[in-house]
Amino acid sequence: MIASKIKKFEKKAMQEADGKEVDKDENKGKFRDLIELLAEQRWKNGFSSAHSLNEDEIIDEFCMLYLGGKDTVTIFISMAMHCLAKFPKWKKLILAEIHNMLKTEGGQVTYERINKLDYLTAFLKEVLRMFPPSPGSSSRVAKMDHDIGDIRVRADTLVYTNFLGNHFNSQYFKRPNEFNPERFLDLEKWSDKW
């Protein structure tokens, strides 16, 4: 029932987006939603192109992203709120950083300015490191035989990546069980890790 309502809504949005010509100058520097981007792709490639998604494929893609992202975002926000409550030092630093940005930028909030909030960024990265929203969702099926070091992975083998294990590995993180966003403030230190 819900899926059919979402598809109906998206179909209407898709039809509205398809009716607009893409004006690059008008959209330059503006945030555009997924429907606009997919509609633009249809205009660029032609509606019947093999490289263009049809209307049903675009709607299905949106539904998958929307429904798949809903739980992970909820978990992430919940854990961020938990960490703000548990670590008041970081709440104070982040609020001061946001207030300073608003004061110096005339109250204007932009995507670029938010990305320059170092304490907020470090805090969110640490929340994701310690409490990833979907720690077990990184399985893949090998399409062909592979050798990973001295391990042989045969085609059609289900492979899981234990990235959570890396998040708590002292080889990569000093005191990995400690909530410490400061570890993400020194960007040069991380350039060789990734």
mmCIF file with all atom_site columns, C-alpha atoms in Angstrom:
data_model
loop_
_atom_site.group_PDB
_atom_site.id
_atom_site.type_symbol
_atom_site.label_atom_id
_atom_site.label_alt_id
_atom_site.label_comp_id
_atom_site.label_asym_id
_atom_site.label_entity_id
_atom_site.label_seq_id
_atom_site.pdbx_PDB_ins_code
_atom_site.Cartn_x
_atom_site.Cartn_y
_atom_site.Cartn_z
_atom_site.occupancy
_atom_site.B_iso_or_equiv
_atom_site.pdbx_formal_charge
_atom_site.auth_seq_id
_atom_site.auth_comp_id
_atom_site.auth_asym_id
_atom_site.auth_atom_id
_atom_site.pdbx_PDB_model_num
ATOM 1   C CA . MET A 1 1   ? 0.000  0.000   0.000   1.00 0.00 ? 1   MET A CA 1
ATOM 2   C CA . ILE A 1 2   ? 2.694  2.491   1.020   1.00 0.00 ? 2   ILE A CA 1
ATOM 3   C CA . ALA A 1 3   ? 4.909  1.469   -1.904  1.00 0.00 ? 3   ALA A CA 1
ATOM 4   C CA . SER A 1 4   ? 2.075  2.107   -4.361  1.00 0.00 ? 4   SER A CA 1
ATOM 5   C CA . LYS A 1 5   ? 1.465  5.582   -2.861  1.00 0.00 ? 5   LYS A CA 1
ATOM 6   C CA . ILE A 1 6   ? 5.173  6.392   -3.108  1.00 0.00 ? 6   ILE A CA 1
ATOM 7   C CA . LYS A 1 7   ? 5.243  5.178   -6.720  1.00 0.00 ? 7   LYS A CA 1
ATOM 8   C CA . LYS A 1 8   ? 2.181  7.310   -7.524  1.00 0.00 ? 8   LYS A CA 1
ATOM 9   C CA . PHE A 1 9   ? 3.807  10.383  -5.955  1.00 0.00 ? 9   PHE A CA 1
ATOM 10  C CA . GLU A 1 10  ? 7.091  9.741   -7.753  1.00 0.00 ? 10  GLU A CA 1
ATOM 11  C CA . LYS A 1 11  ? 5.356  9.168   -11.073 1.00 0.00 ? 11  LYS A CA 1
ATOM 12  C CA . LYS A 1 12  ? 3.730  12.606  -10.763 1.00 0.00 ? 12  LYS A CA 1
ATOM 13  C CA . ALA A 1 13  ? 7.061  14.212  -9.779  1.00 0.00 ? 13  ALA A CA 1
ATOM 14  C CA . MET A 1 14  ? 8.787  12.442  -12.665 1.00 0.00 ? 14  MET A CA 1
ATOM 15  C CA . GLN A 1 15  ? 6.206  13.705  -15.153 1.00 0.00 ? 15  GLN A CA 1
ATOM 16  C CA . GLU A 1 16  ? 6.659  17.266  -13.847 1.00 0.00 ? 16  GLU A CA 1
ATOM 17  C CA . ALA A 1 17  ? 10.452 16.972  -14.029 1.00 0.00 ? 17  ALA A CA 1
ATOM 18  C CA . ASP A 1 18  ? 10.297 15.495  -17.552 1.00 0.00 ? 18  ASP A CA 1
ATOM 19  C CA . GLY A 1 19  ? 8.298  18.471  -18.739 1.00 0.00 ? 19  GLY A CA 1
ATOM 20  C CA . LYS A 1 20  ? 11.126 20.922  -17.921 1.00 0.00 ? 20  LYS A CA 1
ATOM 21  C CA . GLU A 1 21  ? 13.985 21.682  -20.250 1.00 0.00 ? 21  GLU A CA 1
ATOM 22  C CA . VAL A 1 22  ? 17.334 21.487  -18.489 1.00 0.00 ? 22  VAL A CA 1
ATOM 23  C CA . ASP A 1 23  ? 18.849 24.962  -18.118 1.00 0.00 ? 23  ASP A CA 1
ATOM 24  C CA . LYS A 1 24  ? 22.423 24.561  -16.907 1.00 0.00 ? 24  LYS A CA 1
ATOM 25  C CA . ASP A 1 25  ? 22.918 28.251  -16.103 1.00 0.00 ? 25  ASP A CA 1
ATOM 26  C CA . GLU A 1 26  ? 19.741 28.396  -14.044 1.00 0.00 ? 26  GLU A CA 1
ATOM 27  C CA . ASN A 1 27  ? 20.722 25.311  -12.018 1.00 0.00 ? 27  ASN A CA 1
ATOM 28  C CA . LYS A 1 28  ? 24.410 26.136  -11.589 1.00 0.00 ? 28  LYS A CA 1
ATOM 29  C CA . GLY A 1 29  ? 25.397 25.983  -7.924  1.00 0.00 ? 29  GLY A CA 1
ATOM 30  C CA . LYS A 1 30  ? 21.883 24.955  -6.846  1.00 0.00 ? 30  LYS A CA 1
ATOM 31  C CA . PHE A 1 31  ? 21.089 21.759  -4.996  1.00 0.00 ? 31  PHE A CA 1
ATOM 32  C CA . ARG A 1 32  ? 18.901 19.531  -7.157  1.00 0.00 ? 32  ARG A CA 1
ATOM 33  C CA . ASP A 1 33  ? 17.026 16.488  -5.968  1.00 0.00 ? 33  ASP A CA 1
ATOM 34  C CA . LEU A 1 34  ? 17.319 12.956  -7.293  1.00 0.00 ? 34  LEU A CA 1
ATOM 35  C CA . ILE A 1 35  ? 14.243 13.216  -9.501  1.00 0.00 ? 35  ILE A CA 1
ATOM 36  C CA . GLU A 1 36  ? 15.630 16.317  -11.255 1.00 0.00 ? 36  GLU A CA 1
ATOM 37  C CA . LEU A 1 37  ? 18.997 14.641  -11.812 1.00 0.00 ? 37  LEU A CA 1
ATOM 38  C CA . LEU A 1 38  ? 17.446 11.485  -13.227 1.00 0.00 ? 38  LEU A CA 1
ATOM 39  C CA . ALA A 1 39  ? 15.099 13.511  -15.438 1.00 0.00 ? 39  ALA A CA 1
ATOM 40  C CA . GLU A 1 40  ? 18.098 15.518  -16.694 1.00 0.00 ? 40  GLU A CA 1
ATOM 41  C CA . GLN A 1 41  ? 19.829 12.258  -17.551 1.00 0.00 ? 41  GLN A CA 1
ATOM 42  C CA . ARG A 1 42  ? 16.792 11.256  -19.618 1.00 0.00 ? 42  ARG A CA 1
ATOM 43  C CA . TRP A 1 43  ? 16.892 14.567  -21.506 1.00 0.00 ? 43  TRP A CA 1
ATOM 44  C CA . LYS A 1 44  ? 20.620 14.263  -22.216 1.00 0.00 ? 44  LYS A CA 1
ATOM 45  C CA . ASN A 1 45  ? 20.474 10.657  -23.423 1.00 0.00 ? 45  ASN A CA 1
ATOM 46  C CA . GLY A 1 46  ? 17.128 10.768  -25.139 1.00 0.00 ? 46  GLY A CA 1
ATOM 47  C CA . PHE A 1 47  ? 14.040 9.069   -23.780 1.00 0.00 ? 47  PHE A CA 1
ATOM 48  C CA . SER A 1 48  ? 14.486 5.875   -25.779 1.00 0.00 ? 48  SER A CA 1
ATOM 49  C CA . SER A 1 49  ? 18.251 5.574   -25.393 1.00 0.00 ? 49  SER A CA 1
ATOM 50  C CA . ALA A 1 50  ? 19.663 2.321   -24.058 1.00 0.00 ? 50  ALA A CA 1
ATOM 51  C CA . HIS A 1 51  ? 21.659 4.513   -21.638 1.00 0.00 ? 51  HIS A CA 1
ATOM 52  C CA . SER A 1 52  ? 18.557 6.143   -20.208 1.00 0.00 ? 52  SER A CA 1
ATOM 53  C CA . LEU A 1 53  ? 16.392 4.780   -17.417 1.00 0.00 ? 53  LEU A CA 1
ATOM 54  C CA . ASN A 1 54  ? 12.710 4.535   -18.221 1.00 0.00 ? 54  ASN A CA 1
ATOM 55  C CA . GLU A 1 55  ? 10.097 6.097   -15.946 1.00 0.00 ? 55  GLU A CA 1
ATOM 56  C CA . ASP A 1 56  ? 9.408  2.890   -13.971 1.00 0.00 ? 56  ASP A CA 1
ATOM 57  C CA . GLU A 1 57  ? 13.155 2.288   -13.438 1.00 0.00 ? 57  GLU A CA 1
ATOM 58  C CA . ILE A 1 58  ? 13.609 5.822   -12.104 1.00 0.00 ? 58  ILE A CA 1
ATOM 59  C CA . ILE A 1 59  ? 10.664 5.406   -9.731  1.00 0.00 ? 59  ILE A CA 1
ATOM 60  C CA . ASP A 1 60  ? 11.987 2.024   -8.550  1.00 0.00 ? 60  ASP A CA 1
ATOM 61  C CA . GLU A 1 61  ? 15.448 3.524   -8.015  1.00 0.00 ? 61  GLU A CA 1
ATOM 62  C CA . PHE A 1 62  ? 14.000 6.358   -5.942  1.00 0.00 ? 62  PHE A CA 1
ATOM 63  C CA . CYS A 1 63  ? 11.883 3.970   -3.832  1.00 0.00 ? 63  CYS A CA 1
ATOM 64  C CA . MET A 1 64  ? 14.894 1.758   -3.156  1.00 0.00 ? 64  MET A CA 1
ATOM 65  C CA . LEU A 1 65  ? 17.062 4.715   -2.107  1.00 0.00 ? 65  LEU A CA 1
ATOM 66  C CA . TYR A 1 66  ? 14.307 6.276   -0.015  1.00 0.00 ? 66  TYR A CA 1
ATOM 67  C CA . LEU A 1 67  ? 13.278 3.136   1.834   1.00 0.00 ? 67  LEU A CA 1
ATOM 68  C CA . GLY A 1 68  ? 16.864 1.877   2.163   1.00 0.00 ? 68  GLY A CA 1
ATOM 69  C CA . GLY A 1 69  ? 18.102 5.186   3.515   1.00 0.00 ? 69  GLY A CA 1
ATOM 70  C CA . LYS A 1 70  ? 15.290 5.769   5.980   1.00 0.00 ? 70  LYS A CA 1
ATOM 71  C CA . ASP A 1 71  ? 16.434 3.298   8.658   1.00 0.00 ? 71  ASP A CA 1
ATOM 72  C CA . THR A 1 72  ? 20.146 4.036   8.326   1.00 0.00 ? 72  THR A CA 1
ATOM 73  C CA . VAL A 1 73  ? 19.606 7.789   8.671   1.00 0.00 ? 73  VAL A CA 1
ATOM 74  C CA . THR A 1 74  ? 17.326 7.229   11.686  1.00 0.00 ? 74  THR A CA 1
ATOM 75  C CA . ILE A 1 75  ? 19.953 5.064   13.397  1.00 0.00 ? 75  ILE A CA 1
ATOM 76  C CA . PHE A 1 76  ? 22.726 7.553   12.574  1.00 0.00 ? 76  PHE A CA 1
ATOM 77  C CA . ILE A 1 77  ? 20.775 10.538  13.936  1.00 0.00 ? 77  ILE A CA 1
ATOM 78  C CA . SER A 1 78  ? 19.799 8.571   17.060  1.00 0.00 ? 78  SER A CA 1
ATOM 79  C CA . MET A 1 79  ? 23.414 7.634   17.769  1.00 0.00 ? 79  MET A CA 1
ATOM 80  C CA . ALA A 1 80  ? 24.588 11.206  17.115  1.00 0.00 ? 80  ALA A CA 1
ATOM 81  C CA . MET A 1 81  ? 22.003 12.506  19.609  1.00 0.00 ? 81  MET A CA 1
ATOM 82  C CA . HIS A 1 82  ? 23.085 9.851   22.111  1.00 0.00 ? 82  HIS A CA 1
ATOM 83  C CA . CYS A 1 83  ? 26.741 10.925  21.750  1.00 0.00 ? 83  CYS A CA 1
ATOM 84  C CA . LEU A 1 84  ? 25.861 14.620  22.079  1.00 0.00 ? 84  LEU A CA 1
ATOM 85  C CA . ALA A 1 85  ? 24.093 13.822  25.358  1.00 0.00 ? 85  ALA A CA 1
ATOM 86  C CA . LYS A 1 86  ? 26.849 11.530  26.599  1.00 0.00 ? 86  LYS A CA 1
ATOM 87  C CA . PHE A 1 87  ? 29.750 13.838  25.637  1.00 0.00 ? 87  PHE A CA 1
ATOM 88  C CA . PRO A 1 88  ? 28.712 17.418  26.551  1.00 0.00 ? 88  PRO A CA 1
ATOM 89  C CA . LYS A 1 89  ? 32.218 18.725  25.718  1.00 0.00 ? 89  LYS A CA 1
ATOM 90  C CA . TRP A 1 90  ? 31.541 17.951  22.053  1.00 0.00 ? 90  TRP A CA 1
ATOM 91  C CA . LYS A 1 91  ? 28.051 19.413  22.170  1.00 0.00 ? 91  LYS A CA 1
ATOM 92  C CA . LYS A 1 92  ? 29.541 22.661  23.501  1.00 0.00 ? 92  LYS A CA 1
ATOM 93  C CA . LEU A 1 93  ? 32.325 22.724  20.863  1.00 0.00 ? 93  LEU A CA 1
ATOM 94  C CA . ILE A 1 94  ? 29.908 22.035  18.003  1.00 0.00 ? 94  ILE A CA 1
ATOM 95  C CA . LEU A 1 95  ? 27.385 24.653  19.152  1.00 0.00 ? 95  LEU A CA 1
ATOM 96  C CA . ALA A 1 96  ? 30.151 27.256  19.511  1.00 0.00 ? 96  ALA A CA 1
ATOM 97  C CA . GLU A 1 97  ? 31.432 26.390  16.032  1.00 0.00 ? 97  GLU A CA 1
ATOM 98  C CA . ILE A 1 98  ? 27.937 26.729  14.524  1.00 0.00 ? 98  ILE A CA 1
ATOM 99  C CA . HIS A 1 99  ? 27.253 30.017  16.348  1.00 0.00 ? 99  HIS A CA 1
ATOM 100 C CA . ASN A 1 100 ? 30.607 31.378  15.161  1.00 0.00 ? 100 ASN A CA 1
ATOM 101 C CA . MET A 1 101 ? 29.824 30.414  11.561  1.00 0.00 ? 101 MET A CA 1
ATOM 102 C CA . LEU A 1 102 ? 26.399 32.072  11.742  1.00 0.00 ? 102 LEU A CA 1
ATOM 103 C CA . LYS A 1 103 ? 27.904 35.210  13.258  1.00 0.00 ? 103 LYS A CA 1
ATOM 104 C CA . THR A 1 104 ? 30.745 35.545  10.739  1.00 0.00 ? 104 THR A CA 1
ATOM 105 C CA . GLU A 1 105 ? 28.703 34.542  7.694   1.00 0.00 ? 105 GLU A CA 1
ATOM 106 C CA . GLY A 1 106 ? 25.757 36.851  8.323   1.00 0.00 ? 106 GLY A CA 1
ATOM 107 C CA . GLY A 1 107 ? 23.449 34.033  9.372   1.00 0.00 ? 107 GLY A CA 1
ATOM 108 C CA . GLN A 1 108 ? 23.704 32.332  5.985   1.00 0.00 ? 108 GLN A CA 1
ATOM 109 C CA . VAL A 1 109 ? 23.964 28.531  5.985   1.00 0.00 ? 109 VAL A CA 1
ATOM 110 C CA . THR A 1 110 ? 25.257 26.853  2.842   1.00 0.00 ? 110 THR A CA 1
ATOM 111 C CA . TYR A 1 111 ? 26.488 23.375  2.021   1.00 0.00 ? 111 TYR A CA 1
ATOM 112 C CA . GLU A 1 112 ? 30.043 24.713  1.600   1.00 0.00 ? 112 GLU A CA 1
ATOM 113 C CA . ARG A 1 113 ? 29.985 26.436  5.004   1.00 0.00 ? 113 ARG A CA 1
ATOM 114 C CA . ILE A 1 114 ? 28.637 23.345  6.760   1.00 0.00 ? 114 ILE A CA 1
ATOM 115 C CA . ASN A 1 115 ? 31.500 21.327  5.253   1.00 0.00 ? 115 ASN A CA 1
ATOM 116 C CA . LYS A 1 116 ? 33.958 23.708  6.914   1.00 0.00 ? 116 LYS A CA 1
ATOM 117 C CA . LEU A 1 117 ? 32.655 22.912  10.415  1.00 0.00 ? 117 LEU A CA 1
ATOM 118 C CA . ASP A 1 118 ? 35.631 20.808  11.525  1.00 0.00 ? 118 ASP A CA 1
ATOM 119 C CA . TYR A 1 119 ? 34.347 19.840  14.990  1.00 0.00 ? 119 TYR A CA 1
ATOM 120 C CA . LEU A 1 120 ? 30.964 18.797  13.601  1.00 0.00 ? 120 LEU A CA 1
ATOM 121 C CA . THR A 1 121 ? 32.585 16.775  10.813  1.00 0.00 ? 121 THR A CA 1
ATOM 122 C CA . ALA A 1 122 ? 35.007 15.035  13.195  1.00 0.00 ? 122 ALA A CA 1
ATOM 123 C CA . PHE A 1 123 ? 32.166 14.293  15.627  1.00 0.00 ? 123 PHE A CA 1
ATOM 124 C CA . LEU A 1 124 ? 29.974 12.755  12.905  1.00 0.00 ? 124 LEU A CA 1
ATOM 125 C CA . LYS A 1 125 ? 32.855 10.666  11.556  1.00 0.00 ? 125 LYS A CA 1
ATOM 126 C CA . GLU A 1 126 ? 33.512 9.288   15.034  1.00 0.00 ? 126 GLU A CA 1
ATOM 127 C CA . VAL A 1 127 ? 29.814 8.483   15.503  1.00 0.00 ? 127 VAL A CA 1
ATOM 128 C CA . LEU A 1 128 ? 29.885 6.572   12.209  1.00 0.00 ? 128 LEU A CA 1
ATOM 129 C CA . ARG A 1 129 ? 33.114 4.793   13.165  1.00 0.00 ? 129 ARG A CA 1
ATOM 130 C CA . MET A 1 130 ? 31.769 3.547   16.496  1.00 0.00 ? 130 MET A CA 1
ATOM 131 C CA . PHE A 1 131 ? 28.100 3.093   15.580  1.00 0.00 ? 131 PHE A CA 1
ATOM 132 C CA . PRO A 1 132 ? 27.757 2.381   11.841  1.00 0.00 ? 132 PRO A CA 1
ATOM 133 C CA . PRO A 1 133 ? 24.071 2.264   10.854  1.00 0.00 ? 133 PRO A CA 1
ATOM 134 C CA . SER A 1 134 ? 24.363 -0.978  8.881   1.00 0.00 ? 134 SER A CA 1
ATOM 135 C CA . PRO A 1 135 ? 27.483 -2.860  9.954   1.00 0.00 ? 135 PRO A CA 1
ATOM 136 C CA . GLY A 1 136 ? 26.548 -6.162  8.326   1.00 0.00 ? 136 GLY A CA 1
ATOM 137 C CA . SER A 1 137 ? 25.372 -4.976  4.932   1.00 0.00 ? 137 SER A CA 1
ATOM 138 C CA . SER A 1 138 ? 28.604 -5.206  2.978   1.00 0.00 ? 138 SER A CA 1
ATOM 139 C CA . SER A 1 139 ? 28.308 -8.645  1.399   1.00 0.00 ? 139 SER A CA 1
ATOM 140 C CA . ARG A 1 140 ? 29.132 -9.282  -2.238  1.00 0.00 ? 140 ARG A CA 1
ATOM 141 C CA . VAL A 1 141 ? 29.214 -12.324 -4.496  1.00 0.00 ? 141 VAL A CA 1
ATOM 142 C CA . ALA A 1 142 ? 32.497 -12.909 -6.329  1.00 0.00 ? 142 ALA A CA 1
ATOM 143 C CA . LYS A 1 143 ? 31.897 -12.898 -10.078 1.00 0.00 ? 143 LYS A CA 1
ATOM 144 C CA . MET A 1 144 ? 35.136 -14.726 -10.838 1.00 0.00 ? 144 MET A CA 1
ATOM 145 C CA . ASP A 1 145 ? 37.928 -16.501 -9.005  1.00 0.00 ? 145 ASP A CA 1
ATOM 146 C CA . HIS A 1 146 ? 40.220 -14.127 -7.066  1.00 0.00 ? 146 HIS A CA 1
ATOM 147 C CA . ASP A 1 147 ? 43.317 -14.372 -4.938  1.00 0.00 ? 147 ASP A CA 1
ATOM 148 C CA . ILE A 1 148 ? 43.385 -11.979 -1.990  1.00 0.00 ? 148 ILE A CA 1
ATOM 149 C CA . GLY A 1 149 ? 46.839 -12.401 -0.550  1.00 0.00 ? 149 GLY A CA 1
ATOM 150 C CA . ASP A 1 150 ? 47.112 -16.135 0.081   1.00 0.00 ? 150 ASP A CA 1
ATOM 151 C CA . ILE A 1 151 ? 43.337 -16.624 0.226   1.00 0.00 ? 151 ILE A CA 1
ATOM 152 C CA . ARG A 1 152 ? 41.561 -18.101 -2.793  1.00 0.00 ? 152 ARG A CA 1
ATOM 153 C CA . VAL A 1 153 ? 37.999 -16.814 -3.377  1.00 0.00 ? 153 VAL A CA 1
ATOM 154 C CA . ARG A 1 154 ? 36.047 -18.883 -5.882  1.00 0.00 ? 154 ARG A CA 1
ATOM 155 C CA . ALA A 1 155 ? 33.412 -17.462 -8.229  1.00 0.00 ? 155 ALA A CA 1
ATOM 156 C CA . ASP A 1 156 ? 29.876 -17.333 -6.736  1.00 0.00 ? 156 ASP A CA 1
ATOM 157 C CA . THR A 1 157 ? 31.270 -17.196 -3.179  1.00 0.00 ? 157 THR A CA 1
ATOM 158 C CA . LEU A 1 158 ? 29.488 -14.839 -0.781  1.00 0.00 ? 158 LEU A CA 1
ATOM 159 C CA . VAL A 1 159 ? 32.120 -12.504 0.722   1.00 0.00 ? 159 VAL A CA 1
ATOM 160 C CA . TYR A 1 160 ? 31.626 -10.279 3.768   1.00 0.00 ? 160 TYR A CA 1
ATOM 161 C CA . THR A 1 161 ? 33.829 -7.328  4.652   1.00 0.00 ? 161 THR A CA 1
ATOM 162 C CA . ASN A 1 162 ? 34.370 -6.850  8.369   1.00 0.00 ? 162 ASN A CA 1
ATOM 163 C CA . PHE A 1 163 ? 34.757 -3.085  8.309   1.00 0.00 ? 163 PHE A CA 1
ATOM 164 C CA . LEU A 1 164 ? 33.468 -2.869  11.884  1.00 0.00 ? 164 LEU A CA 1
ATOM 165 C CA . GLY A 1 165 ? 36.486 -4.934  12.916  1.00 0.00 ? 165 GLY A CA 1
ATOM 166 C CA . ASN A 1 166 ? 38.713 -2.340  11.253  1.00 0.00 ? 166 ASN A CA 1
ATOM 167 C CA . HIS A 1 167 ? 36.901 0.451   13.089  1.00 0.00 ? 167 HIS A CA 1
ATOM 168 C CA . PHE A 1 168 ? 37.971 -1.078  16.395  1.00 0.00 ? 168 PHE A CA 1
ATOM 169 C CA . ASN A 1 169 ? 41.431 -2.206  15.296  1.00 0.00 ? 169 ASN A CA 1
ATOM 170 C CA . SER A 1 170 ? 44.258 -0.529  17.246  1.00 0.00 ? 170 SER A CA 1
ATOM 171 C CA . GLN A 1 171 ? 46.429 -0.785  14.125  1.00 0.00 ? 171 GLN A CA 1
ATOM 172 C CA . TYR A 1 172 ? 44.237 1.935   12.569  1.00 0.00 ? 172 TYR A CA 1
ATOM 173 C CA . PHE A 1 173 ? 42.842 3.758   15.601  1.00 0.00 ? 173 PHE A CA 1
ATOM 174 C CA . LYS A 1 174 ? 44.637 4.523   18.853  1.00 0.00 ? 174 LYS A CA 1
ATOM 175 C CA . ARG A 1 175 ? 42.393 3.600   21.788  1.00 0.00 ? 175 ARG A CA 1
ATOM 176 C CA . PRO A 1 176 ? 39.663 2.323   19.428  1.00 0.00 ? 176 PRO A CA 1
ATOM 177 C CA . ASN A 1 177 ? 37.077 1.749   22.174  1.00 0.00 ? 177 ASN A CA 1
ATOM 178 C CA . GLU A 1 178 ? 37.249 5.398   23.236  1.00 0.00 ? 178 GLU A CA 1
ATOM 179 C CA . PHE A 1 179 ? 34.911 7.994   21.713  1.00 0.00 ? 179 PHE A CA 1
ATOM 180 C CA . ASN A 1 180 ? 37.437 10.533  20.436  1.00 0.00 ? 180 ASN A CA 1
ATOM 181 C CA . PRO A 1 181 ? 36.433 12.733  17.484  1.00 0.00 ? 181 PRO A CA 1
ATOM 182 C CA . GLU A 1 182 ? 39.767 14.552  17.742  1.00 0.00 ? 182 GLU A CA 1
ATOM 183 C CA . ARG A 1 183 ? 41.308 11.649  15.845  1.00 0.00 ? 183 ARG A CA 1
ATOM 184 C CA . PHE A 1 184 ? 39.581 13.031  12.726  1.00 0.00 ? 184 PHE A CA 1
ATOM 185 C CA . LEU A 1 185 ? 40.742 16.642  13.130  1.00 0.00 ? 185 LEU A CA 1
ATOM 186 C CA . ASP A 1 186 ? 44.217 15.993  11.703  1.00 0.00 ? 186 ASP A CA 1
ATOM 187 C CA . LEU A 1 187 ? 43.430 15.339  8.037   1.00 0.00 ? 187 LEU A CA 1
ATOM 188 C CA . GLU A 1 188 ? 47.084 14.885  7.024   1.00 0.00 ? 188 GLU A CA 1
ATOM 189 C CA . LYS A 1 189 ? 47.359 11.948  9.438   1.00 0.00 ? 189 LYS A CA 1
ATOM 190 C CA . TRP A 1 190 ? 44.542 10.183  7.582   1.00 0.00 ? 190 TRP A CA 1
ATOM 191 C CA . SER A 1 191 ? 45.755 10.750  4.028   1.00 0.00 ? 191 SER A CA 1
ATOM 192 C CA . ASP A 1 192 ? 47.888 7.572   4.058   1.00 0.00 ? 192 ASP A CA 1
ATOM 193 C CA . LYS A 1 193 ? 45.297 5.418   5.844   1.00 0.00 ? 193 LYS A CA 1
ATOM 194 C CA . TRP A 1 194 ? 42.675 5.519   3.126   1.00 0.00 ? 194 TRP A CA 1
#
